[in-house]
Amino acid sequence: MRDIFPALSGWYAAGAPFGLATVVAVSRSAPRDPGAAMAVGPDDEVVGSVSGGCVEGAVFELAREVVASGRACLETFGYDEKDAFAVGLTCGGELTVLLRPVSPVLDPAFGAVAESVAAGRPVTVATVTGGPAPLGAVLAVWPDRALGTLGTPGLDVAVTADARGGLALGATGVRHYGPHGERREDAVRVFLHSFAPPPRMLVFGAIDYAAAVARIGDFLGYRVTVCDARPVFTTAKRFPAGVEVVVDWPHRYLRGTDTDERTVVCVLTHDPKFDVPLLQEALRRPAAYIGAMGSRRTHDERMRRLAEAGLGPPQLARLRSPVGLDLGARTPEEVAVSVAAEIVAVRWGGSGAPLTQTRGAVHPRTAR
């Protein structure tokens, strides 16, 4: 959804209605996560995708219909073994798509939402997907305000509270309420789509490996900062465009930087005078992942120094060292893939094992 906002903003500013399709629920091996979106605009222009190609043709037609009718609809796509030519997912999964018409008249909050997403300001879009409330009704929620309504004041109040709580973690998913926001009922389904600022990746150590890790971090959607105390190595031209480059002592920079439960910290200095003070700071603060580069011998010596500095077993257990998965990597780019693979595995609870050696769904819905 974030990727197609520029196109949608242009249509919206021109006052041209468009059909917006959003994945609001999935099961089994569905190819896209909730929040994936596709839109059909003026002259049948299409942006985005909801399934990677399996059901886009059917969604295209439905999007045109909701624009013509001015009414939202909900459609579920799965795999029909009895009819191999039916529209569905060949992977055997199932996804539910909400389609709704969008225009300045139908959705007055959309422009403000698009501006917030473009500026990196957090916002959650709550949309009714079922039950005794207007299908497709939208409530946009910011930390300090809300626009729109889901049909009743009580429902708006309950959803606003949940939306603001979810913004802290960028949580996206379906919540259930009573018609007036009752917490113990599940008559009304509301899809909360959070647009939190991109998570941060902090890379310490301006070496060749750092450039490769920064590049793959940017590719994964992180806001990347590279920090090193040595100005001769810490120059913008050595790193991808868009990566922030900071000359400072790593532990001092981290001490003055906010981190949260989504932040990734990669320590690539493998020099005790840099990485021990830095890891003392990192292991005492919120972070999704803290990894440090070095040999087994370097790791053992580092752990000894950290323990002497007062870090206990729970804090030391958070450290991923040596950093990365065992891929047999050699080049900086291969090592970056190894590090990225471990970050993704930690984020989603993956085992890191080859899929040929695992059982069950390829894309389990167990986000951490």
PDB file of N, CA, C and O in Angstrom, residues 153-186:
ATOM      1  N   PRO A 153     -20.559   6.359  17.501  1.00  0.00           N
ATOM      2  CA  PRO A 153     -19.523   6.979  18.342  1.00  0.00           C
ATOM      3  C   PRO A 153     -18.775   5.971  19.204  1.00  0.00           C
ATOM      4  O   PRO A 153     -17.552   6.065  19.365  1.00  0.00           O
ATOM      5  N   GLY A 154     -19.497   4.992  19.760  1.00  0.00           N
ATOM      6  CA  GLY A 154     -18.842   4.007  20.611  1.00  0.00           C
ATOM      7  C   GLY A 154     -17.821   3.173  19.861  1.00  0.00           C
ATOM      8  O   GLY A 154     -16.724   2.891  20.367  1.00  0.00           O
ATOM      9  N   LEU A 155     -18.165   2.777  18.644  1.00  0.00           N
ATOM     10  CA  LEU A 155     -17.232   2.006  17.831  1.00  0.00           C
ATOM     11  C   LEU A 155     -16.016   2.853  17.476  1.00  0.00           C
ATOM     12  O   LEU A 155     -14.872   2.381  17.512  1.00  0.00           O
ATOM     13  N   ASP A 156     -16.238   4.124  17.155  1.00  0.00           N
ATOM     14  CA  ASP A 156     -15.121   5.017  16.834  1.00  0.00           C
ATOM     15  C   ASP A 156     -14.163   5.147  18.010  1.00  0.00           C
ATOM     16  O   ASP A 156     -12.941   5.117  17.838  1.00  0.00           O
ATOM     17  N   VAL A 157     -14.708   5.279  19.209  1.00  0.00           N
ATOM     18  CA  VAL A 157     -13.865   5.442  20.400  1.00  0.00           C
ATOM     19  C   VAL A 157     -13.014   4.193  20.644  1.00  0.00           C
ATOM     20  O   VAL A 157     -11.802   4.276  20.893  1.00  0.00           O
ATOM     21  N   ALA A 158     -13.634   3.019  20.569  1.00  0.00           N
ATOM     22  CA  ALA A 158     -12.904   1.774  20.824  1.00  0.00           C
ATOM     23  C   ALA A 158     -11.816   1.537  19.778  1.00  0.00           C
ATOM     24  O   ALA A 158     -10.682   1.167  20.103  1.00  0.00           O
ATOM     25  N   VAL A 159     -12.155   1.759  18.513  1.00  0.00           N
ATOM     26  CA  VAL A 159     -11.191   1.529  17.440  1.00  0.00           C
ATOM     27  C   VAL A 159     -10.061   2.550  17.511  1.00  0.00           C
ATOM     28  O   VAL A 159      -8.891   2.211  17.272  1.00  0.00           O
ATOM     29  N   THR A 160     -10.369   3.787  17.843  1.00  0.00           N
ATOM     30  CA  THR A 160      -9.327   4.807  17.964  1.00  0.00           C
ATOM     31  C   THR A 160      -8.303   4.414  19.020  1.00  0.00           C
ATOM     32  O   THR A 160      -7.084   4.537  18.816  1.00  0.00           O
ATOM     33  N   ALA A 161      -8.777   3.913  20.161  1.00  0.00           N
ATOM     34  CA  ALA A 161      -7.856   3.492  21.222  1.00  0.00           C
ATOM     35  C   ALA A 161      -6.965   2.343  20.756  1.00  0.00           C
ATOM     36  O   ALA A 161      -5.744   2.346  20.979  1.00  0.00           O
ATOM     37  N   ASP A 162      -7.545   1.357  20.093  1.00  0.00           N
ATOM     38  CA  ASP A 162      -6.760   0.222  19.622  1.00  0.00           C
ATOM     39  C   ASP A 162      -5.787   0.635  18.524  1.00  0.00           C
ATOM     40  O   ASP A 162      -4.655   0.140  18.460  1.00  0.00           O
ATOM     41  N   ALA A 163      -6.221   1.536  17.648  1.00  0.00           N
ATOM     42  CA  ALA A 163      -5.364   1.982  16.551  1.00  0.00           C
ATOM     43  C   ALA A 163      -4.133   2.687  17.090  1.00  0.00           C
ATOM     44  O   ALA A 163      -3.009   2.480  16.599  1.00  0.00           O
ATOM     45  N   ARG A 164      -4.315   3.500  18.095  1.00  0.00           N
ATOM     46  CA  ARG A 164      -3.160   4.218  18.655  1.00  0.00           C
ATOM     47  C   ARG A 164      -2.211   3.269  19.368  1.00  0.00           C
ATOM     48  O   ARG A 164      -0.985   3.463  19.334  1.00  0.00           O
ATOM     49  N   GLY A 165      -2.750   2.245  19.984  1.00  0.00           N
ATOM     50  CA  GLY A 165      -1.878   1.253  20.596  1.00  0.00           C
ATOM     51  C   GLY A 165      -1.078   0.490  19.563  1.00  0.00           C
ATOM     52  O   GLY A 165       0.114   0.226  19.734  1.00  0.00           O
ATOM     53  N   GLY A 166      -1.725   0.147  18.439  1.00  0.00           N
ATOM     54  CA  GLY A 166      -1.044  -0.595  17.386  1.00  0.00           C
ATOM     55  C   GLY A 166       0.005   0.190  16.655  1.00  0.00           C
ATOM     56  O   GLY A 166       0.939  -0.377  16.078  1.00  0.00           O
ATOM     57  N   LEU A 167      -0.110   1.525  16.659  1.00  0.00           N
ATOM     58  CA  LEU A 167       0.867   2.349  15.949  1.00  0.00           C
ATOM     59  C   LEU A 167       2.267   2.189  16.519  1.00  0.00           C
ATOM     60  O   LEU A 167       3.258   2.336  15.800  1.00  0.00           O
ATOM     61  N   ALA A 168       2.369   1.903  17.814  1.00  0.00           N
ATOM     62  CA  ALA A 168       3.681   1.784  18.437  1.00  0.00           C
ATOM     63  C   ALA A 168       4.510   0.676  17.799  1.00  0.00           C
ATOM     64  O   ALA A 168       5.733   0.766  17.721  1.00  0.00           O
ATOM     65  N   LEU A 169       3.836  -0.377  17.330  1.00  0.00           N
ATOM     66  CA  LEU A 169       4.538  -1.505  16.725  1.00  0.00           C
ATOM     67  C   LEU A 169       4.271  -1.651  15.241  1.00  0.00           C
ATOM     68  O   LEU A 169       4.754  -2.584  14.605  1.00  0.00           O
ATOM     69  N   GLY A 170       3.493  -0.738  14.675  1.00  0.00           N
ATOM     70  CA  GLY A 170       3.150  -0.863  13.266  1.00  0.00           C
ATOM     71  C   GLY A 170       2.283  -2.076  13.002  1.00  0.00           C
ATOM     72  O   GLY A 170       2.363  -2.690  11.936  1.00  0.00           O
ATOM     73  N   ALA A 171       1.432  -2.450  13.985  1.00  0.00           N
ATOM     74  CA  ALA A 171       0.628  -3.669  13.876  1.00  0.00           C
ATOM     75  C   ALA A 171      -0.519  -3.496  12.891  1.00  0.00           C
ATOM     76  O   ALA A 171      -1.218  -2.486  12.906  1.00  0.00           O
ATOM     77  N   THR A 172      -0.713  -4.490  12.029  1.00  0.00           N
ATOM     78  CA  THR A 172      -1.802  -4.502  11.057  1.00  0.00           C
ATOM     79  C   THR A 172      -2.581  -5.803  11.209  1.00  0.00           C
ATOM     80  O   THR A 172      -1.985  -6.879  11.313  1.00  0.00           O
ATOM     81  N   GLY A 173      -3.930  -5.709  11.233  1.00  0.00           N
ATOM     82  CA  GLY A 173      -4.738  -6.909  11.356  1.00  0.00           C
ATOM     83  C   GLY A 173      -6.182  -6.584  11.634  1.00  0.00           C
ATOM     84  O   GLY A 173      -6.579  -5.413  11.695  1.00  0.00           O
ATOM     85  N   VAL A 174      -7.002  -7.620  11.800  1.00  0.00           N
ATOM     86  CA  VAL A 174      -8.439  -7.473  12.014  1.00  0.00           C
ATOM     87  C   VAL A 174      -8.752  -7.514  13.507  1.00  0.00           C
ATOM     88  O   VAL A 174      -8.215  -8.347  14.245  1.00  0.00           O
ATOM     89  N   ARG A 175      -9.621  -6.601  13.951  1.00  0.00           N
ATOM     90  CA  ARG A 175     -10.128  -6.590  15.320  1.00  0.00           C
ATOM     91  C   ARG A 175     -11.646  -6.776  15.270  1.00  0.00           C
ATOM     92  O   ARG A 175     -12.286  -6.450  14.261  1.00  0.00           O
ATOM     93  N   HIS A 176     -12.204  -7.282  16.370  1.00  0.00           N
ATOM     94  CA  HIS A 176     -13.645  -7.538  16.440  1.00  0.00           C
ATOM     95  C   HIS A 176     -14.268  -6.718  17.561  1.00  0.00           C
ATOM     96  O   HIS A 176     -13.684  -6.582  18.649  1.00  0.00           O
ATOM     97  N   TYR A 177     -15.474  -6.215  17.298  1.00  0.00           N
ATOM     98  CA  TYR A 177     -16.177  -5.365  18.263  1.00  0.00           C
ATOM     99  C   TYR A 177     -17.677  -5.634  18.178  1.00  0.00           C
ATOM    100  O   TYR A 177     -18.161  -6.243  17.218  1.00  0.00           O
ATOM    101  N   GLY A 178     -18.381  -5.107  19.173  1.00  0.00           N
ATOM    102  CA  GLY A 178     -19.833  -5.042  19.076  1.00  0.00           C
ATOM    103  C   GLY A 178     -20.215  -3.822  18.251  1.00  0.00           C
ATOM    104  O   GLY A 178     -19.371  -2.985  17.913  1.00  0.00           O
ATOM    105  N   PRO A 179     -21.498  -3.663  17.910  1.00  0.00           N
ATOM    106  CA  PRO A 179     -21.936  -2.540  17.065  1.00  0.00           C
ATOM    107  C   PRO A 179     -21.586  -1.166  17.626  1.00  0.00           C
ATOM    108  O   PRO A 179     -21.428  -0.200  16.879  1.00  0.00           O
ATOM    109  N   HIS A 180     -21.455  -1.086  18.950  1.00  0.00           N
ATOM    110  CA  HIS A 180     -21.137   0.191  19.586  1.00  0.00           C
ATOM    111  C   HIS A 180     -19.770   0.158  20.259  1.00  0.00           C
ATOM    112  O   HIS A 180     -19.521   0.891  21.216  1.00  0.00           O
ATOM    113  N   GLY A 181     -18.891  -0.705  19.767  1.00  0.00           N
ATOM    114  CA  GLY A 181     -17.539  -0.776  20.288  1.00  0.00           C
ATOM    115  C   GLY A 181     -17.343  -1.717  21.450  1.00  0.00           C
ATOM    116  O   GLY A 181     -16.283  -1.702  22.088  1.00  0.00           O
ATOM    117  N   GLU A 182     -18.329  -2.553  21.733  1.00  0.00           N
ATOM    118  CA  GLU A 182     -18.221  -3.487  22.852  1.00  0.00           C
ATOM    119  C   GLU A 182     -17.026  -4.431  22.631  1.00  0.00           C
ATOM    120  O   GLU A 182     -16.895  -5.066  21.587  1.00  0.00           O
ATOM    121  N   ARG A 183     -16.182  -4.547  23.655  1.00  0.00           N
ATOM    122  CA  ARG A 183     -14.939  -5.311  23.531  1.00  0.00           C
ATOM    123  C   ARG A 183     -15.165  -6.815  23.537  1.00  0.00           C
ATOM    124  O   ARG A 183     -14.355  -7.558  22.980  1.00  0.00           O
ATOM    125  N   ARG A 184     -16.227  -7.278  24.167  1.00  0.00           N
ATOM    126  CA  ARG A 184     -16.421  -8.715  24.317  1.00  0.00           C
ATOM    127  C   ARG A 184     -17.328  -9.294  23.245  1.00  0.00           C
ATOM    128  O   ARG A 184     -17.788 -10.432  23.359  1.00  0.00           O
ATOM    129  N   GLU A 185     -17.600  -8.535  22.219  1.00  0.00           N
ATOM    130  CA  GLU A 185     -18.416  -9.025  21.116  1.00  0.00           C
ATOM    131  C   GLU A 185     -17.584  -9.063  19.835  1.00  0.00           C
ATOM    132  O   GLU A 185     -16.539  -8.419  19.745  1.00  0.00           O
ATOM    133  N   ASP A 186     -18.054  -9.833  18.876  1.00  0.00           N
ATOM    134  CA  ASP A 186     -17.296  -9.944  17.631  1.00  0.00           C
ATOM    135  C   ASP A 186     -18.180  -9.768  16.401  1.00  0.00           C
ATOM    136  O   ASP A 186     -17.901 -10.315  15.332  1.00  0.00           O
TER     137      ASP A 186
END
